[in-house]
XYZ file of C-alpha atoms in Angstrom:
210
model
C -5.107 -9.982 -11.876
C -4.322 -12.515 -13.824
C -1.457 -14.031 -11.687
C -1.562 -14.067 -7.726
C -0.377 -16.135 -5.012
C -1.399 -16.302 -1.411
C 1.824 -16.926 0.796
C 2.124 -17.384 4.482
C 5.154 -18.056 6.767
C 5.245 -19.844 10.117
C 3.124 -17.873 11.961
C 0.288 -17.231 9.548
C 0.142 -20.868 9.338
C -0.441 -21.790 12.930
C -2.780 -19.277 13.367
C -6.183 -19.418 12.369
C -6.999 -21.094 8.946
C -7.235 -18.608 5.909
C -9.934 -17.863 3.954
C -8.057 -19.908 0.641
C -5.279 -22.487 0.540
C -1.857 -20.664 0.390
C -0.104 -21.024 -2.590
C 3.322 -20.505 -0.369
C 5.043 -21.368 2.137
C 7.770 -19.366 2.570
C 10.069 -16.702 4.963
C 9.190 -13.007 3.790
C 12.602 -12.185 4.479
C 13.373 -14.571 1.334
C 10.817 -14.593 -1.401
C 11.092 -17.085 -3.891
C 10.713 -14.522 -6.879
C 13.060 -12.843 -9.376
C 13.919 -9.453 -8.730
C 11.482 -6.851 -10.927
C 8.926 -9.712 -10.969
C 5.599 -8.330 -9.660
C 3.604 -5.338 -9.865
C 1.814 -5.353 -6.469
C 2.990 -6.966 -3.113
C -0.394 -6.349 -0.166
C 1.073 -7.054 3.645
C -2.214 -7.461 5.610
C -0.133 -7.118 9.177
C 2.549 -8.844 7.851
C 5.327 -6.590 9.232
C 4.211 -6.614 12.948
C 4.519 -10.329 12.710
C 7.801 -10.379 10.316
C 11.505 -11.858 12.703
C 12.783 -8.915 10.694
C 10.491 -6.668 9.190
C 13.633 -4.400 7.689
C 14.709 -7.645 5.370
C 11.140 -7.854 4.814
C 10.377 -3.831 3.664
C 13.823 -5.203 1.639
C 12.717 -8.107 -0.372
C 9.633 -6.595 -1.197
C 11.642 -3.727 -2.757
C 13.384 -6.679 -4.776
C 10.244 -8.203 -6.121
C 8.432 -5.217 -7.204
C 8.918 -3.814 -10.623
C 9.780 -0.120 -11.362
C 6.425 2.121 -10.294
C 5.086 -1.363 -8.658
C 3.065 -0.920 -5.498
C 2.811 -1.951 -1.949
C -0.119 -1.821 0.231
C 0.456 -2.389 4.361
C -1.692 -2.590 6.615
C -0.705 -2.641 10.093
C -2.495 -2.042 13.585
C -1.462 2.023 15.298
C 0.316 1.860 18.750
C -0.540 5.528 19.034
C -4.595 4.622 19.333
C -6.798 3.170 21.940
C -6.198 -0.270 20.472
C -2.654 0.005 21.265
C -3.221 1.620 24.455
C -5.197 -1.587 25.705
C -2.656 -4.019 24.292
C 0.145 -2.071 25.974
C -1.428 -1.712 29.558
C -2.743 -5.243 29.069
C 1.388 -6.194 28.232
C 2.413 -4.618 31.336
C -0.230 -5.958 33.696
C 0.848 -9.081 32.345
C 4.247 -8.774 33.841
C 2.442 -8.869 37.192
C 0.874 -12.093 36.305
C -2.661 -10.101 36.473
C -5.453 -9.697 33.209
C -5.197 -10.756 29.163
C -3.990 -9.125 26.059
C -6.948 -7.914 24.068
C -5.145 -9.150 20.387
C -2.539 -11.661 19.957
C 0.601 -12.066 21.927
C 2.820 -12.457 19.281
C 3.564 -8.961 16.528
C 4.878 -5.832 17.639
C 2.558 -2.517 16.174
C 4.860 -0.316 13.935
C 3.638 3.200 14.075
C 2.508 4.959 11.148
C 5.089 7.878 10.544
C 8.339 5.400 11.326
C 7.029 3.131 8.737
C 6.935 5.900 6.312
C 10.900 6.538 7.383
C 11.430 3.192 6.355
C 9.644 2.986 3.010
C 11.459 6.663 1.941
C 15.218 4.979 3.019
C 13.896 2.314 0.668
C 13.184 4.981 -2.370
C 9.410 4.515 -1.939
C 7.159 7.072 -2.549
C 3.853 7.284 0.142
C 1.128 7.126 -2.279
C -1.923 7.319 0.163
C -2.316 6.336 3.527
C -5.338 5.874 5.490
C -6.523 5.814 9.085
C -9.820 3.678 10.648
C -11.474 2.215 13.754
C -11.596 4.990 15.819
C -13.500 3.793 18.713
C -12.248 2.110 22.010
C -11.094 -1.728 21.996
C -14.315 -3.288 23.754
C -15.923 -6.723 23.344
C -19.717 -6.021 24.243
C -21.625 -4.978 21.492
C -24.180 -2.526 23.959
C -20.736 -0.503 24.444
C -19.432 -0.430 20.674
C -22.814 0.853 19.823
C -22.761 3.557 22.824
C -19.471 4.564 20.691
C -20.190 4.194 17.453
C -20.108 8.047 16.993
C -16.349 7.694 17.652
C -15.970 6.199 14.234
C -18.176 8.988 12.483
C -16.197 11.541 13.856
C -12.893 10.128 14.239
C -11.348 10.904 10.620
C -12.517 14.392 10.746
C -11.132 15.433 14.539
C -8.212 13.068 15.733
C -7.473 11.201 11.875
C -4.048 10.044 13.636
C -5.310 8.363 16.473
C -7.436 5.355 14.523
C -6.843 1.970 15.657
C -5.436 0.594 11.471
C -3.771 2.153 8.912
C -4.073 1.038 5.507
C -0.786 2.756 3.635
C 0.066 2.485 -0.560
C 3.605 2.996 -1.398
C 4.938 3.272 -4.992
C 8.775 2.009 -5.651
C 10.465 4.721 -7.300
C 13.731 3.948 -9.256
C 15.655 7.005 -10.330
C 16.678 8.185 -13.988
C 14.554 5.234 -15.558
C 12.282 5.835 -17.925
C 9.166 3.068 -18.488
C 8.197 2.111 -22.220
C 5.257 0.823 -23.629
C 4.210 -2.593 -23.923
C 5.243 -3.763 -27.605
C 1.689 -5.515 -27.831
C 0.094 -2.649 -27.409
C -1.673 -1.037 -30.966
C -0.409 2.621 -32.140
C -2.772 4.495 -34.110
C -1.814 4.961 -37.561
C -1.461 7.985 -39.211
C -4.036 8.854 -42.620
C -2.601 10.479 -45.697
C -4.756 13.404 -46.623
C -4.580 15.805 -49.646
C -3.241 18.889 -49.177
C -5.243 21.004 -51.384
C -3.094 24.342 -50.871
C 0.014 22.526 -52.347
C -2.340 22.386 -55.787
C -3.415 25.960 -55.439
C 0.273 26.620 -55.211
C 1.310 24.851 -58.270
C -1.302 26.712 -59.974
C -0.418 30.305 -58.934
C 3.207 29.104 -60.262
C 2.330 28.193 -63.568
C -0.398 31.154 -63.956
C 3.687 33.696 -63.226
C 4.994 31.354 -65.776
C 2.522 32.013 -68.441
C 2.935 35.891 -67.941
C 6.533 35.532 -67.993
C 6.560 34.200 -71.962
């Protein structure tokens, strides 16, 4: 792509650093572009971080063209990833044990996200599940597991740990044109040899006529 622009907000910026310098700094509830601007917004667990991940699901809708795309990805409470982080929550109330990921972000499941995009006239182009076995730290026990990943897209798809979804903003009754720059093939001339026979077979009637 020939124009892109890393952007982080508060909390991606006092977390760890990112891979690149961010172009942005910025609230996702507000982004500073027109409206119908870009053609692809990506929210690598943006939303579970987001004050108000409704404005945010909002302004993206703003930004994006007609047919422009969104791709979230966003961490499954209904896994055993969010299990964990849940039991590890409520322990916490007791003042016993850790959280497994970060305090902050709450997980948005899968299915009310896609509520969310379709009151937003977005159209679930593919959605993905993945990491399928259980939240441990040792490698010995992720390899004892590792068949949990092999077989988890086949026998419990629902239950994997991410979800990687592609939404395309739909606007009714509008119809998308061509680029201007774009080349149209141009049409030949060719003889049309029957129009001479024709003439022919009219002057041969002609003759006999006389």
């Amino acid at each position: 792509m020939s124009h892109q622009w890393l952007a982080l907000d508060r909390f991606g910026l006092a977390g760890s650093k990112p891979a690149r310098e961010p172009a942005l700094l910025t609230d996702f509830t507000a982004l500073p572009f027109p409206s119908s601007s870009l053609d692809l917004v990506v929210l690598p667990h943006t939303l579970e971080f987001s004050v108000d991940p409704h404005a945010t699901l909002r302004e993206v809708e703003r930004v994006l063209v007609p047919e422009g795309r969104v791709v979230i990805c966003g961490m499954n409470p209904t896994s055993l990833w969010g299990f964990k982080q849940s039991r590890a929550r409520l322990c916490r109330r007791f003042g016993h044990g850790s959280l497994f990921l970060p305090e902050g972000g709450d997980f948005i499941g899968y299915w009310r996200l896609r509520d969310w995009l379709r009151l937003l006239s977005f159209e679930v182009e593919q959605g993905e599940f993945g990491c399928y076995s259980p939240a441990l730290r040792a490698d010995k026990w992720l390899q004892r597991f590792e068949w949990m990943d092999r077989f988890g897209a086949r026998w419990w798809p629902i239950f994997g740990a991410t979800y990687f979804l592609v939404a395309v903003k739909r606007v009714r009754g509008m119809r998308l044109l061509e680029p201007a720059w774009k080349p149209k093939p141009a049409l030949v001339g060719k003889s049309v040899p029957v129009a001479n026979s024709a003439r022919g077979r009219y002057s041969n009637l002609e003759k006999k006529l006389e």
